[in-house]
Short mmCIF file of C-alpha atoms in Angstrom, two decimals:
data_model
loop_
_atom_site.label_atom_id
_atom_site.label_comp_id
_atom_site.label_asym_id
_atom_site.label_seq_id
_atom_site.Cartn_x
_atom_site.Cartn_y
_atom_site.Cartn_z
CA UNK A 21 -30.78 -70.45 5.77
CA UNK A 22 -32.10 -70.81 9.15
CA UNK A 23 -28.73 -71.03 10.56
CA UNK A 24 -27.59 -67.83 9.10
CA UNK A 25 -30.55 -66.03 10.32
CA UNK A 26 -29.89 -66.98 13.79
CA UNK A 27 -26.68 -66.21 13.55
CA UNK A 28 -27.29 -62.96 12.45
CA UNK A 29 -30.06 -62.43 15.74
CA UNK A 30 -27.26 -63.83 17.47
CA UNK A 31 -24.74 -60.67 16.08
CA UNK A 32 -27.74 -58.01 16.75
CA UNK A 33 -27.77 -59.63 20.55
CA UNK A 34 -24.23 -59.72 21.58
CA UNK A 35 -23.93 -55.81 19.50
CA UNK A 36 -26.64 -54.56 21.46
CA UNK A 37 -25.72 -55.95 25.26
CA UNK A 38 -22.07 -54.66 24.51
CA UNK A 39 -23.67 -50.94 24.00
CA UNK A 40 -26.45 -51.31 26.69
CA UNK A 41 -25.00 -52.95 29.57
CA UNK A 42 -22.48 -49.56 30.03
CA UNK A 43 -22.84 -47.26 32.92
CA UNK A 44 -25.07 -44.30 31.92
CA UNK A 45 -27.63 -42.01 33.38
CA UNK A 46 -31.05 -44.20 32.30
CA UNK A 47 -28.93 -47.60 34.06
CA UNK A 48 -28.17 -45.50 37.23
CA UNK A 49 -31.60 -44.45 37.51
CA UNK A 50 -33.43 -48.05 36.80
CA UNK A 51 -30.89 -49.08 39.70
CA UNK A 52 -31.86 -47.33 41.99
CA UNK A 53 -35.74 -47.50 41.40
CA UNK A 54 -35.24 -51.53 41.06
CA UNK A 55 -33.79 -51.23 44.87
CA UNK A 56 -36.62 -48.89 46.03
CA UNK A 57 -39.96 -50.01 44.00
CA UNK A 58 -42.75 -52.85 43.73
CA UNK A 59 -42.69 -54.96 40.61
CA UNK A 60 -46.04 -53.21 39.93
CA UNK A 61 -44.04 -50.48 39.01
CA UNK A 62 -40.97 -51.97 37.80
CA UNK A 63 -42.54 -54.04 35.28
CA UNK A 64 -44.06 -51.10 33.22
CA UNK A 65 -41.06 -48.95 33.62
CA UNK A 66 -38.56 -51.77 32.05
CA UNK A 67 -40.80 -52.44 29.88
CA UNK A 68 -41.27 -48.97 28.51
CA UNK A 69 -37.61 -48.45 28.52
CA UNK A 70 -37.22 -51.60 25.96
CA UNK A 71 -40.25 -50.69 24.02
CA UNK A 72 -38.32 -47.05 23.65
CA UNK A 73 -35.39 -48.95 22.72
CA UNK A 74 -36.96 -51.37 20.21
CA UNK A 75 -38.44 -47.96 18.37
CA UNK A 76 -35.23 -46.23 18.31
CA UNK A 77 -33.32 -49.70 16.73
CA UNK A 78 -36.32 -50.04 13.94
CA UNK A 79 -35.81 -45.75 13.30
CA UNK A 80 -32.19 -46.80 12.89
CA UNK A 81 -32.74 -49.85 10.63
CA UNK A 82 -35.24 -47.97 8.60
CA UNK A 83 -33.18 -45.37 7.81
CA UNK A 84 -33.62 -42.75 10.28
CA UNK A 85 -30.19 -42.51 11.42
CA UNK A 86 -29.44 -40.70 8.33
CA UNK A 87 -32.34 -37.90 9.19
CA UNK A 88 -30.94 -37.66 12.56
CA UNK A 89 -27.20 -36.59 11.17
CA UNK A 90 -29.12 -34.31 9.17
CA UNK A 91 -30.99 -31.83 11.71
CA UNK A 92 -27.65 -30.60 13.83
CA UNK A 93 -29.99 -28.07 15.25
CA UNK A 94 -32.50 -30.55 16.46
CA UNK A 95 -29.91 -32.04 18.51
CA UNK A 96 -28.62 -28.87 19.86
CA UNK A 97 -31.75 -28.58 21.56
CA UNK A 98 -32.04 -32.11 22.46
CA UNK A 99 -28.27 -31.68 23.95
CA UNK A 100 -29.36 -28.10 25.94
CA UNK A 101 -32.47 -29.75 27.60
CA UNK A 102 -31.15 -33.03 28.23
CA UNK A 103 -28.09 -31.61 30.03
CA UNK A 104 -30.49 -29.50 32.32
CA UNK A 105 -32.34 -32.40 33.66
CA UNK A 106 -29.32 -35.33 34.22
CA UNK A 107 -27.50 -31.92 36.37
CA UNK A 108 -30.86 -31.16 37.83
CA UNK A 109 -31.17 -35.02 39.12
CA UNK A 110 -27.45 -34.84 40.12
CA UNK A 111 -28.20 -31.95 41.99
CA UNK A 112 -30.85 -34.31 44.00
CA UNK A 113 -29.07 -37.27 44.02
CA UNK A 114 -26.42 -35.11 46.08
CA UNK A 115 -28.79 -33.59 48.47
CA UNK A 116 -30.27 -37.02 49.19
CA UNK A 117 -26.21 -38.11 49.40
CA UNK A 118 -26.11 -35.68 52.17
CA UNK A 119 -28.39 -36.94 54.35
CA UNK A 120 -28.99 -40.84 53.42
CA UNK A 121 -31.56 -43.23 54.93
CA UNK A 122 -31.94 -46.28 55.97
CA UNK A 123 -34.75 -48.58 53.45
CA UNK A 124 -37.23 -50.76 55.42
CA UNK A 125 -38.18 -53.57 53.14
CA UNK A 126 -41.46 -55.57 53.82
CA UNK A 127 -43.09 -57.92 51.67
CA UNK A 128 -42.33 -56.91 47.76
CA UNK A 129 -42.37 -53.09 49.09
CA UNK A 130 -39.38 -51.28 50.13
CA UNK A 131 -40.11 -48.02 51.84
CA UNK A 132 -37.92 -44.94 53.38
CA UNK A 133 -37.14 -43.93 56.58
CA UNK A 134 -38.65 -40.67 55.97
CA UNK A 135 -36.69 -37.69 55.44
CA UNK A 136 -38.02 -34.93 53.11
CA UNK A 137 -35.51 -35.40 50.45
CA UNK A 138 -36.48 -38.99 50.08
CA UNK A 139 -39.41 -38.44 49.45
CA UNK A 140 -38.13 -36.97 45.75
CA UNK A 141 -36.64 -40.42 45.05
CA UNK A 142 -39.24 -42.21 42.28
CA UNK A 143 -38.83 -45.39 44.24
CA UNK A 144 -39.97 -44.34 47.38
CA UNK A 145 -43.69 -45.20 46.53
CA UNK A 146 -45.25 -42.04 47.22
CA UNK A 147 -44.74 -40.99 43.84
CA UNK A 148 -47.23 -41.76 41.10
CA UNK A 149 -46.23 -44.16 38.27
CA UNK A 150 -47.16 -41.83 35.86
CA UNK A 151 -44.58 -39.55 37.62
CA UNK A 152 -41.59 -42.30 37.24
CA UNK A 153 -42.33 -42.99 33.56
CA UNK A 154 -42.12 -39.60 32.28
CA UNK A 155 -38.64 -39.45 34.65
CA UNK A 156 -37.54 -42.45 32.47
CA UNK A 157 -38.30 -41.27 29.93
CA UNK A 158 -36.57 -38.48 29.49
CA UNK A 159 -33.61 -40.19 30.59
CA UNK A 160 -34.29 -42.08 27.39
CA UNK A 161 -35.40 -39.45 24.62
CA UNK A 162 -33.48 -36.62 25.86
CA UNK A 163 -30.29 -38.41 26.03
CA UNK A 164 -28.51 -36.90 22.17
CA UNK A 165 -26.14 -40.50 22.51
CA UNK A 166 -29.00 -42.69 22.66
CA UNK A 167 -29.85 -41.41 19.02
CA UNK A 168 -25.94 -41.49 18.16
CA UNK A 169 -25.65 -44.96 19.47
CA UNK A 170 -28.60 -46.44 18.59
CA UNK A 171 -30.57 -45.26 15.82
CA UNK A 172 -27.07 -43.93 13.74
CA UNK A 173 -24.59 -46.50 14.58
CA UNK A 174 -26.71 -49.79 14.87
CA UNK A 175 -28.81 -48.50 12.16
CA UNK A 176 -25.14 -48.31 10.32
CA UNK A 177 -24.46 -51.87 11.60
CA UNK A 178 -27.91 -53.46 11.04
CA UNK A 179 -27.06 -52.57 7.14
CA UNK A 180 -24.05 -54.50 6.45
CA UNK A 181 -25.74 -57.11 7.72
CA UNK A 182 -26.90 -60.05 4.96
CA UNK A 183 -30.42 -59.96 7.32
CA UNK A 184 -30.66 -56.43 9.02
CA UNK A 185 -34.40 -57.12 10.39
CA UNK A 186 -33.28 -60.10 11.99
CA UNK A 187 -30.11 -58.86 13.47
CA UNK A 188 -32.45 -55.50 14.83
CA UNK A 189 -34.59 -58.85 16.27
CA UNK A 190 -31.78 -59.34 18.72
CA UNK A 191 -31.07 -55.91 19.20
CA UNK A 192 -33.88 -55.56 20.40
CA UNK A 193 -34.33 -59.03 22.46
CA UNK A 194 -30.87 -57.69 24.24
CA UNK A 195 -32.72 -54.27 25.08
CA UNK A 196 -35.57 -56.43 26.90
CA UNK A 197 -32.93 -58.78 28.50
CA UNK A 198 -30.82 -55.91 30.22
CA UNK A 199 -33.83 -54.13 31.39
CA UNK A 200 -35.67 -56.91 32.98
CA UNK A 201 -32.43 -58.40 34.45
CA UNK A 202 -31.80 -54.96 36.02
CA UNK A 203 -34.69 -53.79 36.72
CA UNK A 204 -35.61 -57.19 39.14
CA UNK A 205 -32.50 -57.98 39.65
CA UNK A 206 -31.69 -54.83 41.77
CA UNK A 207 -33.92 -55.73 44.19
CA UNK A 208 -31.17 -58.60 45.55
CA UNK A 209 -29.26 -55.86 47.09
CA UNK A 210 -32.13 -54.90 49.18
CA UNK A 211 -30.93 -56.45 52.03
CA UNK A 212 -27.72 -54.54 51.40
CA UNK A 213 -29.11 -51.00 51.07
CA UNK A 214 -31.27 -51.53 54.68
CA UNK A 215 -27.91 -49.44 55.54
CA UNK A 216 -27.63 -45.23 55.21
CA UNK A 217 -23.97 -45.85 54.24
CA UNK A 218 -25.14 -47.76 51.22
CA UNK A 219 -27.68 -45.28 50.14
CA UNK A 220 -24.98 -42.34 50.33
CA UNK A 221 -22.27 -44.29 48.34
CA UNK A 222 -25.19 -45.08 46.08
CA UNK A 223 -26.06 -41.83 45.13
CA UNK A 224 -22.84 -40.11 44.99
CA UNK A 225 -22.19 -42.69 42.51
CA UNK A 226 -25.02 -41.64 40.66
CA UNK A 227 -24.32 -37.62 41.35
CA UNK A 228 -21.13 -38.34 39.73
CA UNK A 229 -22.65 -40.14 36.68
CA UNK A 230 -25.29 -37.67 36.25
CA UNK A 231 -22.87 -34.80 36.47
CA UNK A 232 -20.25 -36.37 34.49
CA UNK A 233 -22.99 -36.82 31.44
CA UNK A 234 -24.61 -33.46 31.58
CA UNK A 235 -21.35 -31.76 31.45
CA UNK A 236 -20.07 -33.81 28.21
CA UNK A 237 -23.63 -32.70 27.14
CA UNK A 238 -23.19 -29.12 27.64
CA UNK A 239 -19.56 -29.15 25.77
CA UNK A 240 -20.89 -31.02 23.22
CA UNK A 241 -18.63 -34.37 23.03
#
């Protein structure tokens, strides 16, 4: 019995990293922050991001996913908004692209050299936490795939499972894995990103991504 269960936790784990760990708008983002910002800053921000993701697995386990395929309009709106704001963040990941700076890092800080457009970057410090967890969050909540991946298909998964509440268990321990790995492990490349040239390939990367995503928002696949 015990065996079986972990196995199953084990199943939730492996399914969960393998949808997680892909490039997307809310990874790009915690990448960059995880460069830029203290751990006093990081640490809530991952671990709202895997607190959002343990709700959304238990929504789908629950049921939930089934609601969701039910309120097309809901969505619509969800798709409209969410495309807005990953262009809109494109749109400053490219000005910042255009004029990159260098990133002074001290003792567990890492500041900017001190342009204006840095100073719209969330990791830059001068912004207020409160300010960087709504940003992540609505690259969480008003992201329609994150409800498509997560609450429909591993609530989908979760109940062919012969124990769906522990195979959500792992889920969910592979949400707080990724986001703690990335989140602190980003700031290893600090020493990489004291360059401008880093910082512009950096966020034309991200422009890219976050233009990419809103326009497969906007035509709805």
């Amino acid at each position: 019995m015990q065996n079986s269960l972990l196995l199953s936790s084990a199943l939730g784990l492996m399914t969960g990293l393998s949808l997680i760990v892909a490039i997307g708008s809310q990874n790009a983002y915690l990448l960059r922050l995880g460069v830029t910002a203290s751990r006093s800053v990081m640490l809530p921000v991952v671990t709202v991001c895997a607190l959002s993701d343990a709700v959304l697995i238990i929504a789908g386990v629950a049921g939930v996913g089934a609601l969701v395929q039910s309120l097309p309009v809901v969505m619509t709106v969800i798709r409209a908004v969410g495309a807005a704001f990953l262009i809109g963040y494109g749109v400053l990941a490219a000005k910042r692209a255009l004029k990159p700076t260098a990133m002074a890092v001290d003792a567990g800080t890492a500041t900017g050299a001190g342009d204006a457009d840095a100073e719209t970057d969330a990791g830059r410090g001068r912004r207020s936490l409160i300010s960087v967890l709504l940003t992540v969050l609505a690259f969480t909540w008003l992201n329609p795939h994150v409800y498509i991946d997560t609450v429909v298909l591993l609530g989908s998964l979760a109940q062919h499972q012969t124990h769906p509440w522990w195979w959500a268990a792992g889920a969910i321990l592979s949400s707080f894995v990724w986001f703690y790995a990335l989140g602190f492990g980003a700031r290893m490349l600090r020493p990489l990103f004291a360059k401008p040239r880093a910082w512009q390939i950096l966020d034309i990367c991200i422009a890219v991504i976050m233009f990419a995503l809103g326009l497969r928002l906007l035509l709805g696949f």
